[in-house]
Amino acid sequence: MKFGFFDDANKEYVITTPKTPLPWINYLGTNDFFSLISNTMGGYSFYKDAKLLRLTRYRYNGVPADVNGKYFYIKDGDTVWNPGWQPTKTALDSYECRHGIGYSKWNSSKNDVAASVLAFVPTDDTCEINQIKLTNNSSSTKNLKLFSYVEWCLWNADDDMKNFQRNFSTGEVEVIDSTIYHKTEYRERRNHYAVYSVNSKIDGFDTSRDAFLGAYHDNHDPEVVFEKGECTGSIAHGWSPVAVHQINITLAPGESKSFVFVLGYCENPEDQKWESKGVVNKAPAKAMLAKYQTDADVDKAFAKLKEYWDNLLSIYTVKSANDKVNRMVNIWNQYQCMVTFNMSRSASYYESGIGRGMGFRDSNQDLLGFVHLIPERARERIIDIASTQFQNGSAYHQYQPLTKRGNSDIGSGFNDDPLWLIAGTSAYVRETGDTSILKEMVPYDNDMSVATTLMEHLKRSFDFTVNNKGPHGLPLIGRADWNDCLNLNCFSEHPGESFQCFGPSEGPVAESVFIAGMFVKYGEEYAQLAELLGDTAEAERARKEVQIMYDTVLKDGWDGDWFVRAYDAYSHKIGSKECEEGKIFIESNGFCSLAGIGVKEGLAKKALDSVKEHLDCEYGVMILQPAYTVYHLELGEITSYPPGYKENAGIFCHNNPWVSIAETVIGRGDRAFEIYKKTCPAYTEEISEIHKTEPYVYCQMVAGNDAYIPGEGKNSWLTGTAAWTFCNISQYILGVYPTHKGLQVDPCTPHGFGDFTITRKFRGATYNIEVKNPNDVEKGVKSMTVNGQNVDGCIIPYVEGQKEYNVVVTMG
Ligand code: GLC
Ligand code: GLC
C-alpha cells in the first residue's frame, strides 16, 4: 500500500494523506542552517549543531507523535485548521505534501479556502522561509485570521529539556513591528539571537506560550485562536517564549494573498552586541530580512536553490530502462547522501540531535557517497575528522560539529575507526586527483603542536591495525568494530551501563575478522596513496602487511563455508558452525569478499552462497542467524536486542550493499541486483504499510525474520546505507568507478537490464558513457572506445585539460 507517489519530473515525493504510518520528513538547508520538517509540518531548526544551537523546540516522546513544529493556524469563522493538518487535526477537504530536494510544499484546502505553503532554506542565508498563500475559492468574501506559531528552544537542546529550575527564569524577547526577537542568554555569554518575522503589518502577537495556549491547553487548541480570537500582546519573561503573529485577512471571491515568514539566526561581534543598554543590535537581522520582503524575492531565492541542486545532480546521471533505478540514482539516493554528509548521525526523528554528533567511522563512510558532489567540502571534512585522531592512530568515536572536538562522553577505542579515514581520503583523492591534501598539516586531538601531514595520519591508521593484533594475528576489536554492539571486552552486568563506554577499551584477546577485511581493502588503497607520493618502499611494506593479513584470514578466519565473524575474549569463535546461535554474520562475509579475500580460491563465492542460504529473507539480508535468544555477557549489546531487531538479526541496511558489491566482484549481476532491490526505497514503496518509514530514503534497520513484524523499517535517513548503496549502484552495478588513473567503466548488471547511458562529471570534464550489452551478459567489457579510439582495458585514460569524453563500452 502506498501513501503517495513519486513525481520524478519535479524530483518530488507527493504524500497524499497526512496520516502516514510514521512522520515522513524532509531536510531543509545545505550548509549551516537546517530544519527537519515532517509531512504535517512538525520538526525543528538549528544552526550548525542540533544540540548546542537549537532555534526551536521539539518535544520528544510526544503523544501524538510529532506535535511541535512551525505551524500556521487559519481561523475561518468557527473553523480552525492547519495546512499540514497537525496540530488541530481538523479534517481537510484536500491535502498534499510535496517533499522536494531541499524544500517542502503543501497544498491544502478547507471550506473553499486554499492554502499553499512553500518552506525552504536559501543557499546563502541562515534562515528558513515559509511562504504561505491563501486563496478564497468561494463566491463570498472571507474574513480570515492567520496565526503563526513557533516555540523557541533555549539554545542548548539538552539543557532545555532538563534544567527547568533555571530555564523558567531566563527567557527574553523583544518585539519590533512584525519581528519577534528571541534573545535568551544574549545578556551574558551568547552573541546570537533568533528572529521570526513576516513581510506584512500584523494585527497582534504573543511571545508567552502560556498566554497564547492558555492553561491546560496545548497547541492543538490554543485559547487565543479558538476562544479569544485575538492575540494578547504578551512579552515573555522566563517560562516558555514562543513567536506568534496574528494577521487579519479579507479575501474577495477568487482573491489570493501571500505572506513571507522568515525564521532566522543572527550573530553580532562581541563589541557590537547592543544598540543601547539591554537592546539587541538588530543590524544583521534587518539586513537578512530585507532580502525576503516580496514574493519575487522568494522566487529568486528558490530558483537559486533549484539551480544549486540541478547542478549537483547533474554530476552523475543514468538513463536506463529501469525507472526505479533512474529515480534512486539521479535523485533520492544522492540527496540522502548530502543529508547524511551534513548530519552524520546527529539529528533525525530517531537521532535526537542531543546524543550523537559526527561519527568518525560514520562521517568517513558518508564521504564515499558525497565526495563527487562537492569535493571541497569533503576535503574540509576529512581534515576535521583527522584532527580528532589520537597520536597512536586510534580516534574519538565522535566529535561535536560546532566545536569540531572529540566527544569523550561517547568514548574511543573502536578499532575499525582508524581504517575508515583511509577509505574517506582515498575516495577523495581518486575523485579529484588532489594529492596536496596528503601533505596538509593536521593536528592530533586538535593539538596543533603535534601536527603531522595527513599522510602520516593515514600511516598511523594503518599501523594501528598492524600494532594491535591478537592471538591469531587478526586485528584486536577494542570496544567494537563496525558493529557497535559486538562488545567483546565490555562484560556489562548492570542496567544502564553504556555498552560503548563501559569496561576496558582494550582487550588482548578478542579479534575481528571484519577489521581484517577492511585492512586488506583499505591497506591496498593506502599503498596506492603512498605510491602516488612516490614512496614505493612504504607501498611495498603496506602490501606485505596486507598479504600477511590475507593469509591469516584464510587460515583462522575461514570456517569451512563462510568467514568467521570474530573471536571473543576467551578466543572462542563468533559466527561459526561451532556456535549455537549467531553461526553466520553478514559483515565479515560481505567485507572480506568485497576486499577480494578468497576470490581466487573460490571461497568468496562459497561465502556469498552461504549468505544467501542462511541470511536472506524477503526484505533484505539479515545481519546474523540464528538470532541470539538470551543475553551473553561476553558478547555485549548485540544480544541485548530481542531477536530480529537491530544488530541482533535485523536487516541492517548498511551492510546489504557490501554483499551486493561482493557479488559484483565475483561477477554475479543477477544476485547483486536482487540484493539491491530488496532494501531499495523505490521498490519498498509498494509495502509502505509494512515498511512504515519514508519511501524515498533508506532506513538503518528493517526488522528481520525473527521479529514480530518482519519488514518493518526504523531509523530512517541517517545511515551509512545511503553512501554505500550509492557506491554499490553507481560504481559497481552500473560500474563507473573513479581510480587514480581515471574513470573505470566495468558494469555488473542483471540479465535483461539492457543498454544504458551515464553522464559523469569528473575532474573538470564531462563523460558521456554509453554501455551496450548485445549478448546480455552480467559482467565483462569486450571493448571500449573513447572519442572514437579503441582503448585497452576499461579505464578511460585521464587527459589533463580535456573537457569531453565520449565513451562507448560494449559488454561481452
Ligand atoms: C549505527 C552506527 C554505526 C554502526 C552501526 C552498526 O548505524 O551509526 O556507526 O556501524 O550502527 O552498529
Ligand atoms: C546502539 C545501536 C547502534 C548504534 C549505537 C550508537 O548500540 O544499536 O546501532 O550504532 O547505539 O552508539
mmCIF file with all atom_site columns, N, CA, C and O in Angstrom, residues 6-38:
data_model
loop_
_atom_site.group_PDB
_atom_site.id
_atom_site.type_symbol
_atom_site.label_atom_id
_atom_site.label_alt_id
_atom_site.label_comp_id
_atom_site.label_asym_id
_atom_site.label_entity_id
_atom_site.label_seq_id
_atom_site.pdbx_PDB_ins_code
_atom_site.Cartn_x
_atom_site.Cartn_y
_atom_site.Cartn_z
_atom_site.occupancy
_atom_site.B_iso_or_equiv
_atom_site.pdbx_formal_charge
_atom_site.auth_seq_id
_atom_site.auth_comp_id
_atom_site.auth_asym_id
_atom_site.auth_atom_id
_atom_site.pdbx_PDB_model_num
ATOM 1   N N  . PHE A 1 6  ? 5.821  9.042  -6.490  1.00 0.00 ? 6  PHE A N  1
ATOM 2   C CA . PHE A 1 6  ? 6.983  9.796  -6.951  1.00 0.00 ? 6  PHE A CA 1
ATOM 3   C C  . PHE A 1 6  ? 6.592  10.679 -8.129  1.00 0.00 ? 6  PHE A C  1
ATOM 4   O O  . PHE A 1 6  ? 5.941  10.211 -9.062  1.00 0.00 ? 6  PHE A O  1
ATOM 5   N N  . ASP A 1 7  ? 6.987  11.935 -8.073  1.00 0.00 ? 7  ASP A N  1
ATOM 6   C CA . ASP A 1 7  ? 6.848  12.825 -9.226  1.00 0.00 ? 7  ASP A CA 1
ATOM 7   C C  . ASP A 1 7  ? 8.274  13.096 -9.717  1.00 0.00 ? 7  ASP A C  1
ATOM 8   O O  . ASP A 1 7  ? 8.927  14.042 -9.276  1.00 0.00 ? 7  ASP A O  1
ATOM 9   N N  . ASP A 1 8  ? 8.764  12.233 -10.589 1.00 0.00 ? 8  ASP A N  1
ATOM 10  C CA . ASP A 1 8  ? 10.180 12.304 -10.981 1.00 0.00 ? 8  ASP A CA 1
ATOM 11  C C  . ASP A 1 8  ? 10.520 13.581 -11.748 1.00 0.00 ? 8  ASP A C  1
ATOM 12  O O  . ASP A 1 8  ? 11.609 14.127 -11.588 1.00 0.00 ? 8  ASP A O  1
ATOM 13  N N  . ALA A 1 9  ? 9.569  14.061 -12.537 1.00 0.00 ? 9  ALA A N  1
ATOM 14  C CA . ALA A 1 9  ? 9.864  15.261 -13.332 1.00 0.00 ? 9  ALA A CA 1
ATOM 15  C C  . ALA A 1 9  ? 10.188 16.431 -12.408 1.00 0.00 ? 9  ALA A C  1
ATOM 16  O O  . ALA A 1 9  ? 11.062 17.240 -12.694 1.00 0.00 ? 9  ALA A O  1
ATOM 17  N N  . ASN A 1 10 ? 9.488  16.510 -11.276 1.00 0.00 ? 10 ASN A N  1
ATOM 18  C CA . ASN A 1 10 ? 9.755  17.594 -10.328 1.00 0.00 ? 10 ASN A CA 1
ATOM 19  C C  . ASN A 1 10 ? 10.712 17.190 -9.210  1.00 0.00 ? 10 ASN A C  1
ATOM 20  O O  . ASN A 1 10 ? 10.926 17.963 -8.280  1.00 0.00 ? 10 ASN A O  1
ATOM 21  N N  . LYS A 1 11 ? 11.211 15.976 -9.274  1.00 0.00 ? 11 LYS A N  1
ATOM 22  C CA . LYS A 1 11 ? 12.079 15.452 -8.205  1.00 0.00 ? 11 LYS A CA 1
ATOM 23  C C  . LYS A 1 11 ? 11.396 15.595 -6.839  1.00 0.00 ? 11 LYS A C  1
ATOM 24  O O  . LYS A 1 11 ? 11.973 16.110 -5.878  1.00 0.00 ? 11 LYS A O  1
ATOM 25  N N  . GLU A 1 12 ? 10.153 15.139 -6.775  1.00 0.00 ? 12 GLU A N  1
ATOM 26  C CA . GLU A 1 12 ? 9.396  15.259 -5.525  1.00 0.00 ? 12 GLU A CA 1
ATOM 27  C C  . GLU A 1 12 ? 8.749  13.927 -5.170  1.00 0.00 ? 12 GLU A C  1
ATOM 28  O O  . GLU A 1 12 ? 8.445  13.120 -6.048  1.00 0.00 ? 12 GLU A O  1
ATOM 29  N N  . TYR A 1 13 ? 8.532  13.730 -3.864  1.00 0.00 ? 13 TYR A N  1
ATOM 30  C CA . TYR A 1 13 ? 7.630  12.666 -3.455  1.00 0.00 ? 13 TYR A CA 1
ATOM 31  C C  . TYR A 1 13 ? 6.356  13.341 -2.967  1.00 0.00 ? 13 TYR A C  1
ATOM 32  O O  . TYR A 1 13 ? 6.398  14.247 -2.125  1.00 0.00 ? 13 TYR A O  1
ATOM 33  N N  . VAL A 1 14 ? 5.238  12.914 -3.504  1.00 0.00 ? 14 VAL A N  1
ATOM 34  C CA . VAL A 1 14 ? 3.971  13.577 -3.210  1.00 0.00 ? 14 VAL A CA 1
ATOM 35  C C  . VAL A 1 14 ? 3.189  12.717 -2.214  1.00 0.00 ? 14 VAL A C  1
ATOM 36  O O  . VAL A 1 14 ? 2.800  11.588 -2.535  1.00 0.00 ? 14 VAL A O  1
ATOM 37  N N  . ILE A 1 15 ? 3.002  13.237 -1.021  1.00 0.00 ? 15 ILE A N  1
ATOM 38  C CA . ILE A 1 15 ? 2.281  12.495 0.021   1.00 0.00 ? 15 ILE A CA 1
ATOM 39  C C  . ILE A 1 15 ? 0.817  12.945 -0.036  1.00 0.00 ? 15 ILE A C  1
ATOM 40  O O  . ILE A 1 15 ? 0.527  14.146 0.014   1.00 0.00 ? 15 ILE A O  1
ATOM 41  N N  . THR A 1 16 ? -0.071 11.989 -0.160  1.00 0.00 ? 16 THR A N  1
ATOM 42  C CA . THR A 1 16 ? -1.459 12.368 -0.437  1.00 0.00 ? 16 THR A CA 1
ATOM 43  C C  . THR A 1 16 ? -2.374 12.259 0.782   1.00 0.00 ? 16 THR A C  1
ATOM 44  O O  . THR A 1 16 ? -3.561 12.539 0.685   1.00 0.00 ? 16 THR A O  1
ATOM 45  N N  . THR A 1 17 ? -1.833 11.837 1.910   1.00 0.00 ? 17 THR A N  1
ATOM 46  C CA . THR A 1 17 ? -2.616 11.852 3.145   1.00 0.00 ? 17 THR A CA 1
ATOM 47  C C  . THR A 1 17 ? -1.704 12.234 4.299   1.00 0.00 ? 17 THR A C  1
ATOM 48  O O  . THR A 1 17 ? -0.537 11.798 4.324   1.00 0.00 ? 17 THR A O  1
ATOM 49  N N  . PRO A 1 18 ? -2.210 13.038 5.234   1.00 0.00 ? 18 PRO A N  1
ATOM 50  C CA . PRO A 1 18 ? -1.341 13.366 6.374   1.00 0.00 ? 18 PRO A CA 1
ATOM 51  C C  . PRO A 1 18 ? -1.125 12.166 7.289   1.00 0.00 ? 18 PRO A C  1
ATOM 52  O O  . PRO A 1 18 ? -0.198 12.134 8.076   1.00 0.00 ? 18 PRO A O  1
ATOM 53  N N  . LYS A 1 19 ? -1.990 11.160 7.150   1.00 0.00 ? 19 LYS A N  1
ATOM 54  C CA . LYS A 1 19 ? -1.909 10.025 8.082   1.00 0.00 ? 19 LYS A CA 1
ATOM 55  C C  . LYS A 1 19 ? -0.968 8.947  7.570   1.00 0.00 ? 19 LYS A C  1
ATOM 56  O O  . LYS A 1 19 ? -1.374 7.817  7.301   1.00 0.00 ? 19 LYS A O  1
ATOM 57  N N  . THR A 1 20 ? 0.293  9.308  7.417   1.00 0.00 ? 20 THR A N  1
ATOM 58  C CA . THR A 1 20 ? 1.312  8.337  7.033   1.00 0.00 ? 20 THR A CA 1
ATOM 59  C C  . THR A 1 20 ? 1.605  7.439  8.245   1.00 0.00 ? 20 THR A C  1
ATOM 60  O O  . THR A 1 20 ? 1.354  7.839  9.384   1.00 0.00 ? 20 THR A O  1
ATOM 61  N N  . PRO A 1 21 ? 2.153  6.247  8.004   1.00 0.00 ? 21 PRO A N  1
ATOM 62  C CA . PRO A 1 21 ? 2.375  5.329  9.130   1.00 0.00 ? 21 PRO A CA 1
ATOM 63  C C  . PRO A 1 21 ? 3.291  5.899  10.215  1.00 0.00 ? 21 PRO A C  1
ATOM 64  O O  . PRO A 1 21 ? 3.175  5.564  11.380  1.00 0.00 ? 21 PRO A O  1
ATOM 65  N N  . LEU A 1 22 ? 4.214  6.759  9.801   1.00 0.00 ? 22 LEU A N  1
ATOM 66  C CA . LEU A 1 22 ? 5.111  7.462  10.720  1.00 0.00 ? 22 LEU A CA 1
ATOM 67  C C  . LEU A 1 22 ? 5.262  8.855  10.126  1.00 0.00 ? 22 LEU A C  1
ATOM 68  O O  . LEU A 1 22 ? 4.947  9.050  8.959   1.00 0.00 ? 22 LEU A O  1
ATOM 69  N N  . PRO A 1 23 ? 5.756  9.827  10.894  1.00 0.00 ? 23 PRO A N  1
ATOM 70  C CA . PRO A 1 23 ? 6.022  11.118 10.251  1.00 0.00 ? 23 PRO A CA 1
ATOM 71  C C  . PRO A 1 23 ? 7.019  10.920 9.115   1.00 0.00 ? 23 PRO A C  1
ATOM 72  O O  . PRO A 1 23 ? 8.024  10.228 9.296   1.00 0.00 ? 23 PRO A O  1
ATOM 73  N N  . TRP A 1 24 ? 6.727  11.463 7.972   1.00 0.00 ? 24 TRP A N  1
ATOM 74  C CA . TRP A 1 24 ? 7.644  11.364 6.825   1.00 0.00 ? 24 TRP A CA 1
ATOM 75  C C  . TRP A 1 24 ? 8.284  12.730 6.643   1.00 0.00 ? 24 TRP A C  1
ATOM 76  O O  . TRP A 1 24 ? 7.594  13.706 6.312   1.00 0.00 ? 24 TRP A O  1
ATOM 77  N N  . ILE A 1 25 ? 9.588  12.770 6.873   1.00 0.00 ? 25 ILE A N  1
ATOM 78  C CA . ILE A 1 25 ? 10.222 14.080 6.971   1.00 0.00 ? 25 ILE A CA 1
ATOM 79  C C  . ILE A 1 25 ? 11.088 14.412 5.764   1.00 0.00 ? 25 ILE A C  1
ATOM 80  O O  . ILE A 1 25 ? 11.374 13.575 4.918   1.00 0.00 ? 25 ILE A O  1
ATOM 81  N N  . ASN A 1 26 ? 11.499 15.665 5.767   1.00 0.00 ? 26 ASN A N  1
ATOM 82  C CA . ASN A 1 26 ? 12.450 16.165 4.786   1.00 0.00 ? 26 ASN A CA 1
ATOM 83  C C  . ASN A 1 26 ? 13.450 17.043 5.528   1.00 0.00 ? 26 ASN A C  1
ATOM 84  O O  . ASN A 1 26 ? 13.191 17.447 6.668   1.00 0.00 ? 26 ASN A O  1
ATOM 85  N N  . TYR A 1 27 ? 14.578 17.316 4.901   1.00 0.00 ? 27 TYR A N  1
ATOM 86  C CA . TYR A 1 27 ? 15.584 18.212 5.469   1.00 0.00 ? 27 TYR A CA 1
ATOM 87  C C  . TYR A 1 27 ? 15.670 19.468 4.617   1.00 0.00 ? 27 TYR A C  1
ATOM 88  O O  . TYR A 1 27 ? 15.748 19.381 3.387   1.00 0.00 ? 27 TYR A O  1
ATOM 89  N N  . LEU A 1 28 ? 15.662 20.628 5.274   1.00 0.00 ? 28 LEU A N  1
ATOM 90  C CA . LEU A 1 28 ? 15.886 21.880 4.572   1.00 0.00 ? 28 LEU A CA 1
ATOM 91  C C  . LEU A 1 28 ? 17.270 22.379 4.986   1.00 0.00 ? 28 LEU A C  1
ATOM 92  O O  . LEU A 1 28 ? 17.642 22.243 6.146   1.00 0.00 ? 28 LEU A O  1
ATOM 93  N N  . GLY A 1 29 ? 18.001 22.961 4.059   1.00 0.00 ? 29 GLY A N  1
ATOM 94  C CA . GLY A 1 29 ? 19.300 23.526 4.413   1.00 0.00 ? 29 GLY A CA 1
ATOM 95  C C  . GLY A 1 29 ? 20.439 22.797 3.739   1.00 0.00 ? 29 GLY A C  1
ATOM 96  O O  . GLY A 1 29 ? 20.395 21.575 3.579   1.00 0.00 ? 29 GLY A O  1
ATOM 97  N N  . THR A 1 30 ? 21.460 23.573 3.324   1.00 0.00 ? 30 THR A N  1
ATOM 98  C CA . THR A 1 30 ? 22.573 22.962 2.636   1.00 0.00 ? 30 THR A CA 1
ATOM 99  C C  . THR A 1 30 ? 23.888 23.160 3.374   1.00 0.00 ? 30 THR A C  1
ATOM 100 O O  . THR A 1 30 ? 24.783 22.334 3.249   1.00 0.00 ? 30 THR A O  1
ATOM 101 N N  . ASN A 1 31 ? 24.010 24.226 4.127   1.00 0.00 ? 31 ASN A N  1
ATOM 102 C CA . ASN A 1 31 ? 25.297 24.479 4.775   1.00 0.00 ? 31 ASN A CA 1
ATOM 103 C C  . ASN A 1 31 ? 25.256 24.533 6.292   1.00 0.00 ? 31 ASN A C  1
ATOM 104 O O  . ASN A 1 31 ? 25.659 23.601 6.949   1.00 0.00 ? 31 ASN A O  1
ATOM 105 N N  . ASP A 1 32 ? 24.755 25.629 6.827   1.00 0.00 ? 32 ASP A N  1
ATOM 106 C CA . ASP A 1 32 ? 24.853 25.826 8.275   1.00 0.00 ? 32 ASP A CA 1
ATOM 107 C C  . ASP A 1 32 ? 23.510 25.839 8.991   1.00 0.00 ? 32 ASP A C  1
ATOM 108 O O  . ASP A 1 32 ? 23.429 25.535 10.168  1.00 0.00 ? 32 ASP A O  1
ATOM 109 N N  . PHE A 1 33 ? 22.474 26.253 8.291   1.00 0.00 ? 33 PHE A N  1
ATOM 110 C CA . PHE A 1 33 ? 21.159 26.362 8.925   1.00 0.00 ? 33 PHE A CA 1
ATOM 111 C C  . PHE A 1 33 ? 20.303 25.214 8.407   1.00 0.00 ? 33 PHE A C  1
ATOM 112 O O  . PHE A 1 33 ? 20.162 25.030 7.197   1.00 0.00 ? 33 PHE A O  1
ATOM 113 N N  . PHE A 1 34 ? 19.740 24.456 9.340   1.00 0.00 ? 34 PHE A N  1
ATOM 114 C CA . PHE A 1 34 ? 18.980 23.279 8.924   1.00 0.00 ? 34 PHE A CA 1
ATOM 115 C C  . PHE A 1 34 ? 17.637 23.195 9.628   1.00 0.00 ? 34 PHE A C  1
ATOM 116 O O  . PHE A 1 34 ? 17.497 23.622 10.779  1.00 0.00 ? 34 PHE A O  1
ATOM 117 N N  . SER A 1 35 ? 16.672 22.629 8.933   1.00 0.00 ? 35 SER A N  1
ATOM 118 C CA . SER A 1 35 ? 15.389 22.315 9.546   1.00 0.00 ? 35 SER A CA 1
ATOM 119 C C  . SER A 1 35 ? 15.010 20.901 9.188   1.00 0.00 ? 35 SER A C  1
ATOM 120 O O  . SER A 1 35 ? 15.249 20.445 8.077   1.00 0.00 ? 35 SER A O  1
ATOM 121 N N  . LEU A 1 36 ? 14.407 20.230 10.152  1.00 0.00 ? 36 LEU A N  1
ATOM 122 C CA . LEU A 1 36 ? 13.739 18.965 9.877   1.00 0.00 ? 36 LEU A CA 1
ATOM 123 C C  . LEU A 1 36 ? 12.275 19.322 9.754   1.00 0.00 ? 36 LEU A C  1
ATOM 124 O O  . LEU A 1 36 ? 11.757 20.107 10.562  1.00 0.00 ? 36 LEU A O  1
ATOM 125 N N  . ILE A 1 37 ? 11.600 18.772 8.753   1.00 0.00 ? 37 ILE A N  1
ATOM 126 C CA . ILE A 1 37 ? 10.202 19.153 8.569   1.00 0.00 ? 37 ILE A CA 1
ATOM 127 C C  . ILE A 1 37 ? 9.402  17.937 8.113   1.00 0.00 ? 37 ILE A C  1
ATOM 128 O O  . ILE A 1 37 ? 9.793  17.239 7.188   1.00 0.00 ? 37 ILE A O  1
ATOM 129 N N  . SER A 1 38 ? 8.328  17.668 8.828   1.00 0.00 ? 38 SER A N  1
ATOM 130 C CA . SER A 1 38 ? 7.557  16.456 8.522   1.00 0.00 ? 38 SER A CA 1
ATOM 131 C C  . SER A 1 38 ? 6.399  16.792 7.603   1.00 0.00 ? 38 SER A C  1
ATOM 132 O O  . SER A 1 38 ? 6.103  17.961 7.348   1.00 0.00 ? 38 SER A O  1
#
